[in-house]
GROMACS .gro file of C-alpha atoms in nm:
model
  202
    1UNK     CA    1   0.005  -0.012  -0.003
    2UNK     CA    2   0.092   0.352  -0.085
    3UNK     CA    3  -0.010   0.619   0.168
    4UNK     CA    4  -0.044   0.995   0.126
    5UNK     CA    5  -0.101   0.975  -0.259
    6UNK     CA    6  -0.336   1.265  -0.391
    7UNK     CA    7  -0.589   1.104  -0.655
    8UNK     CA    8  -0.850   1.279  -0.862
    9UNK     CA    9  -1.111   1.184  -1.104
   10UNK     CA   10  -1.111   1.297  -1.465
   11UNK     CA   11  -1.447   1.286  -1.636
   12UNK     CA   12  -1.437   1.154  -2.009
   13UNK     CA   13  -1.663   1.356  -2.234
   14UNK     CA   14  -1.733   1.335  -2.613
   15UNK     CA   15  -1.491   1.126  -2.832
   16UNK     CA   16  -1.314   1.010  -2.503
   17UNK     CA   17  -1.156   1.350  -2.444
   18UNK     CA   18  -1.064   1.416  -2.075
   19UNK     CA   19  -1.211   1.713  -1.901
   20UNK     CA   20  -1.095   1.883  -1.590
   21UNK     CA   21  -1.008   1.708  -1.265
   22UNK     CA   22  -1.239   1.706  -0.962
   23UNK     CA   23  -1.332   1.504  -0.644
   24UNK     CA   24  -0.980   1.480  -0.489
   25UNK     CA   25  -0.864   1.239  -0.234
   26UNK     CA   26  -0.580   1.119  -0.035
   27UNK     CA   27  -0.497   0.748   0.026
   28UNK     CA   28  -0.454   0.647   0.396
   29UNK     CA   29  -0.198   0.416   0.556
   30UNK     CA   30  -0.365   0.108   0.384
   31UNK     CA   31  -0.353   0.288   0.033
   32UNK     CA   32  -0.736   0.300   0.051
   33UNK     CA   33  -0.910   0.616  -0.104
   34UNK     CA   34  -1.267   0.722  -0.162
   35UNK     CA   35  -1.395   0.981  -0.411
   36UNK     CA   36  -1.744   1.119  -0.320
   37UNK     CA   37  -2.038   1.288  -0.494
   38UNK     CA   38  -1.965   1.171  -0.850
   39UNK     CA   39  -2.244   1.190  -1.099
   40UNK     CA   40  -2.316   0.906  -1.362
   41UNK     CA   41  -2.061   0.906  -1.623
   42UNK     CA   42  -1.721   0.781  -1.748
   43UNK     CA   43  -1.410   0.873  -1.556
   44UNK     CA   44  -1.051   0.776  -1.486
   45UNK     CA   45  -0.839   0.808  -1.173
   46UNK     CA   46  -0.505   0.975  -1.198
   47UNK     CA   47  -0.222   1.078  -0.942
   48UNK     CA   48  -0.192   1.445  -0.891
   49UNK     CA   49   0.168   1.540  -0.839
   50UNK     CA   50   0.266   1.680  -0.488
   51UNK     CA   51   0.607   1.782  -0.344
   52UNK     CA   52   0.798   1.503  -0.201
   53UNK     CA   53   0.608   1.215  -0.353
   54UNK     CA   54   0.787   1.044  -0.648
   55UNK     CA   55   0.543   0.775  -0.745
   56UNK     CA   56   0.374   0.761  -1.094
   57UNK     CA   57   0.097   0.545  -1.266
   58UNK     CA   58   0.172   0.455  -1.625
   59UNK     CA   59  -0.193   0.481  -1.710
   60UNK     CA   60  -0.499   0.627  -1.567
   61UNK     CA   61  -0.759   0.378  -1.438
   62UNK     CA   62  -1.090   0.395  -1.601
   63UNK     CA   63  -1.435   0.344  -1.446
   64UNK     CA   64  -1.793   0.411  -1.510
   65UNK     CA   65  -2.066   0.543  -1.255
   66UNK     CA   66  -2.413   0.406  -1.359
   67UNK     CA   67  -2.646   0.372  -1.080
   68UNK     CA   68  -2.451   0.241  -0.787
   69UNK     CA   69  -2.126   0.279  -0.603
   70UNK     CA   70  -1.800   0.168  -0.776
   71UNK     CA   71  -1.553  -0.047  -0.557
   72UNK     CA   72  -1.241  -0.249  -0.600
   73UNK     CA   73  -1.047  -0.007  -0.811
   74UNK     CA   74  -0.669  -0.074  -0.818
   75UNK     CA   75  -0.417   0.215  -0.904
   76UNK     CA   76  -0.084   0.050  -0.954
   77UNK     CA   77   0.206   0.284  -0.897
   78UNK     CA   78   0.582   0.277  -0.987
   79UNK     CA   79   0.865   0.481  -0.863
   80UNK     CA   80   0.906   0.778  -1.092
   81UNK     CA   81   1.217   0.872  -1.291
   82UNK     CA   82   1.441   1.158  -1.148
   83UNK     CA   83   1.639   1.420  -1.336
   84UNK     CA   84   1.921   1.618  -1.182
   85UNK     CA   85   2.116   1.898  -1.313
   86UNK     CA   86   2.159   2.270  -1.286
   87UNK     CA   87   2.030   2.604  -1.423
   88UNK     CA   88   2.287   2.844  -1.531
   89UNK     CA   89   2.336   3.196  -1.672
   90UNK     CA   90   2.467   3.242  -2.019
   91UNK     CA   91   2.755   3.498  -1.999
   92UNK     CA   92   2.855   3.702  -1.712
   93UNK     CA   93   2.648   3.864  -1.461
   94UNK     CA   94   2.694   4.025  -1.137
   95UNK     CA   95   2.581   3.894  -0.801
   96UNK     CA   96   2.255   4.052  -0.777
   97UNK     CA   97   2.147   3.860  -1.106
   98UNK     CA   98   2.291   3.519  -0.968
   99UNK     CA   99   2.083   3.581  -0.658
  100UNK     CA  100   1.775   3.625  -0.867
  101UNK     CA  101   1.824   3.300  -1.057
  102UNK     CA  102   1.822   3.114  -0.725
  103UNK     CA  103   1.472   3.258  -0.659
  104UNK     CA  104   1.330   3.093  -0.958
  105UNK     CA  105   1.103   2.785  -0.964
  106UNK     CA  106   1.177   2.523  -1.237
  107UNK     CA  107   0.874   2.301  -1.387
  108UNK     CA  108   0.918   1.990  -1.580
  109UNK     CA  109   0.643   1.849  -1.822
  110UNK     CA  110   0.663   1.497  -1.979
  111UNK     CA  111   0.485   1.428  -2.321
  112UNK     CA  112   0.435   1.057  -2.405
  113UNK     CA  113   0.259   0.828  -2.646
  114UNK     CA  114   0.045   0.694  -2.340
  115UNK     CA  115  -0.285   0.853  -2.241
  116UNK     CA  116  -0.128   1.004  -1.920
  117UNK     CA  117  -0.248   1.359  -1.859
  118UNK     CA  118   0.026   1.619  -1.877
  119UNK     CA  119   0.117   1.736  -1.513
  120UNK     CA  120   0.401   1.966  -1.429
  121UNK     CA  121   0.642   1.863  -1.155
  122UNK     CA  122   0.830   2.163  -1.017
  123UNK     CA  123   1.109   2.237  -0.768
  124UNK     CA  124   1.308   2.531  -0.625
  125UNK     CA  125   1.674   2.570  -0.702
  126UNK     CA  126   1.963   2.557  -0.468
  127UNK     CA  127   2.191   2.884  -0.423
  128UNK     CA  128   2.417   2.732  -0.718
  129UNK     CA  129   2.133   2.671  -0.948
  130UNK     CA  130   2.126   2.293  -0.891
  131UNK     CA  131   1.789   2.103  -0.906
  132UNK     CA  132   1.631   1.758  -0.875
  133UNK     CA  133   1.291   1.659  -0.997
  134UNK     CA  134   1.142   1.320  -0.931
  135UNK     CA  135   0.813   1.127  -1.011
  136UNK     CA  136   0.845   1.160  -1.385
  137UNK     CA  137   0.726   0.905  -1.643
  138UNK     CA  138   0.903   0.793  -1.963
  139UNK     CA  139   0.856   1.047  -2.263
  140UNK     CA  140   1.000   1.362  -2.377
  141UNK     CA  141   1.075   1.615  -2.100
  142UNK     CA  142   1.066   1.992  -2.135
  143UNK     CA  143   1.115   2.277  -1.889
  144UNK     CA  144   0.976   2.622  -1.799
  145UNK     CA  145   1.079   2.859  -1.530
  146UNK     CA  146   0.870   3.101  -1.323
  147UNK     CA  147   0.895   3.309  -0.995
  148UNK     CA  148   0.834   3.136  -0.673
  149UNK     CA  149   0.464   3.252  -0.678
  150UNK     CA  150   0.431   3.098  -1.034
  151UNK     CA  151   0.420   3.446  -1.194
  152UNK     CA  152   0.627   3.497  -1.512
  153UNK     CA  153   0.993   3.505  -1.463
  154UNK     CA  154   1.059   3.851  -1.585
  155UNK     CA  155   1.384   3.908  -1.760
  156UNK     CA  156   1.480   3.522  -1.769
  157UNK     CA  157   1.443   3.311  -2.082
  158UNK     CA  158   1.558   2.948  -2.144
  159UNK     CA  159   1.810   2.957  -2.435
  160UNK     CA  160   1.874   2.586  -2.453
  161UNK     CA  161   1.885   2.260  -2.271
  162UNK     CA  162   2.177   2.026  -2.266
  163UNK     CA  163   2.234   1.669  -2.146
  164UNK     CA  164   2.598   1.572  -2.086
  165UNK     CA  165   2.711   1.869  -2.311
  166UNK     CA  166   2.481   1.785  -2.606
  167UNK     CA  167   2.197   2.026  -2.689
  168UNK     CA  168   1.848   1.874  -2.673
  169UNK     CA  169   1.641   2.086  -2.908
  170UNK     CA  170   1.330   1.875  -2.873
  171UNK     CA  171   1.355   1.802  -2.497
  172UNK     CA  172   1.529   1.536  -2.293
  173UNK     CA  173   1.421   1.190  -2.368
  174UNK     CA  174   1.340   0.991  -2.058
  175UNK     CA  175   1.337   0.602  -2.071
  176UNK     CA  176   1.353   0.375  -1.759
  177UNK     CA  177   1.660   0.537  -1.614
  178UNK     CA  178   1.742   0.825  -1.387
  179UNK     CA  179   1.902   1.110  -1.586
  180UNK     CA  180   2.169   1.338  -1.464
  181UNK     CA  181   2.410   1.591  -1.616
  182UNK     CA  182   2.111   1.806  -1.751
  183UNK     CA  183   2.209   2.185  -1.794
  184UNK     CA  184   1.940   2.457  -1.854
  185UNK     CA  185   2.106   2.762  -1.983
  186UNK     CA  186   1.907   3.074  -1.949
  187UNK     CA  187   1.966   3.430  -2.038
  188UNK     CA  188   1.881   3.752  -1.837
  189UNK     CA  189   1.773   4.077  -2.044
  190UNK     CA  190   1.671   4.419  -1.915
  191UNK     CA  191   1.644   4.598  -2.250
  192UNK     CA  192   1.314   4.698  -2.408
  193UNK     CA  193   1.202   4.775  -2.749
  194UNK     CA  194   0.964   5.056  -2.832
  195UNK     CA  195   0.801   5.136  -3.156
  196UNK     CA  196   0.479   5.201  -3.350
  197UNK     CA  197   0.240   4.965  -3.522
  198UNK     CA  198   0.077   5.107  -3.840
  199UNK     CA  199  -0.191   4.964  -4.083
  200UNK     CA  200  -0.131   5.048  -4.447
  201UNK     CA  201  -0.411   5.056  -4.716
  202UNK     CA  202  -0.692   5.054  -4.467
   0.00000   0.00000   0.00000
């Protein structure tokens, strides 16, 4: 049994397209969970990422509510993949900019061929820009950066992502392995461009 896993039900609408999540629940010490107040329809159970929990499920668990309660659902989990590396600045900057870099939040998103929903896993950076993100599934990994409060990281832009010195233009491929040596190179800009937009010929 896996305790402390946050689960949610995702309703399936027309053409088997998933809708938003709802009815969240937390598994207890026996791994049991209960989702209440579901109306009739087709659903799937997914694991919602949360800090400190690095398990994943390889596929959502489908079920259907008709006219009675649904029991006996089994969500099988596996230990998620981890990625470690560092976020570094491109070029030379003063200590004030380096300090701002350490205040950023790094998010990772995995796209795969399985019907898993795309969730972001995020983490803060250490003072030297190092990071570790766990609980990931196999697929293509891409990154984004933001402020700690998830607002846009003003001035910072990801230029490229490298793995062991090799640029990964389409993202880092995750297989059944733990990945290290990832470098996320960012730039910092303070310049602005001002101009005027004109319509010609009406």
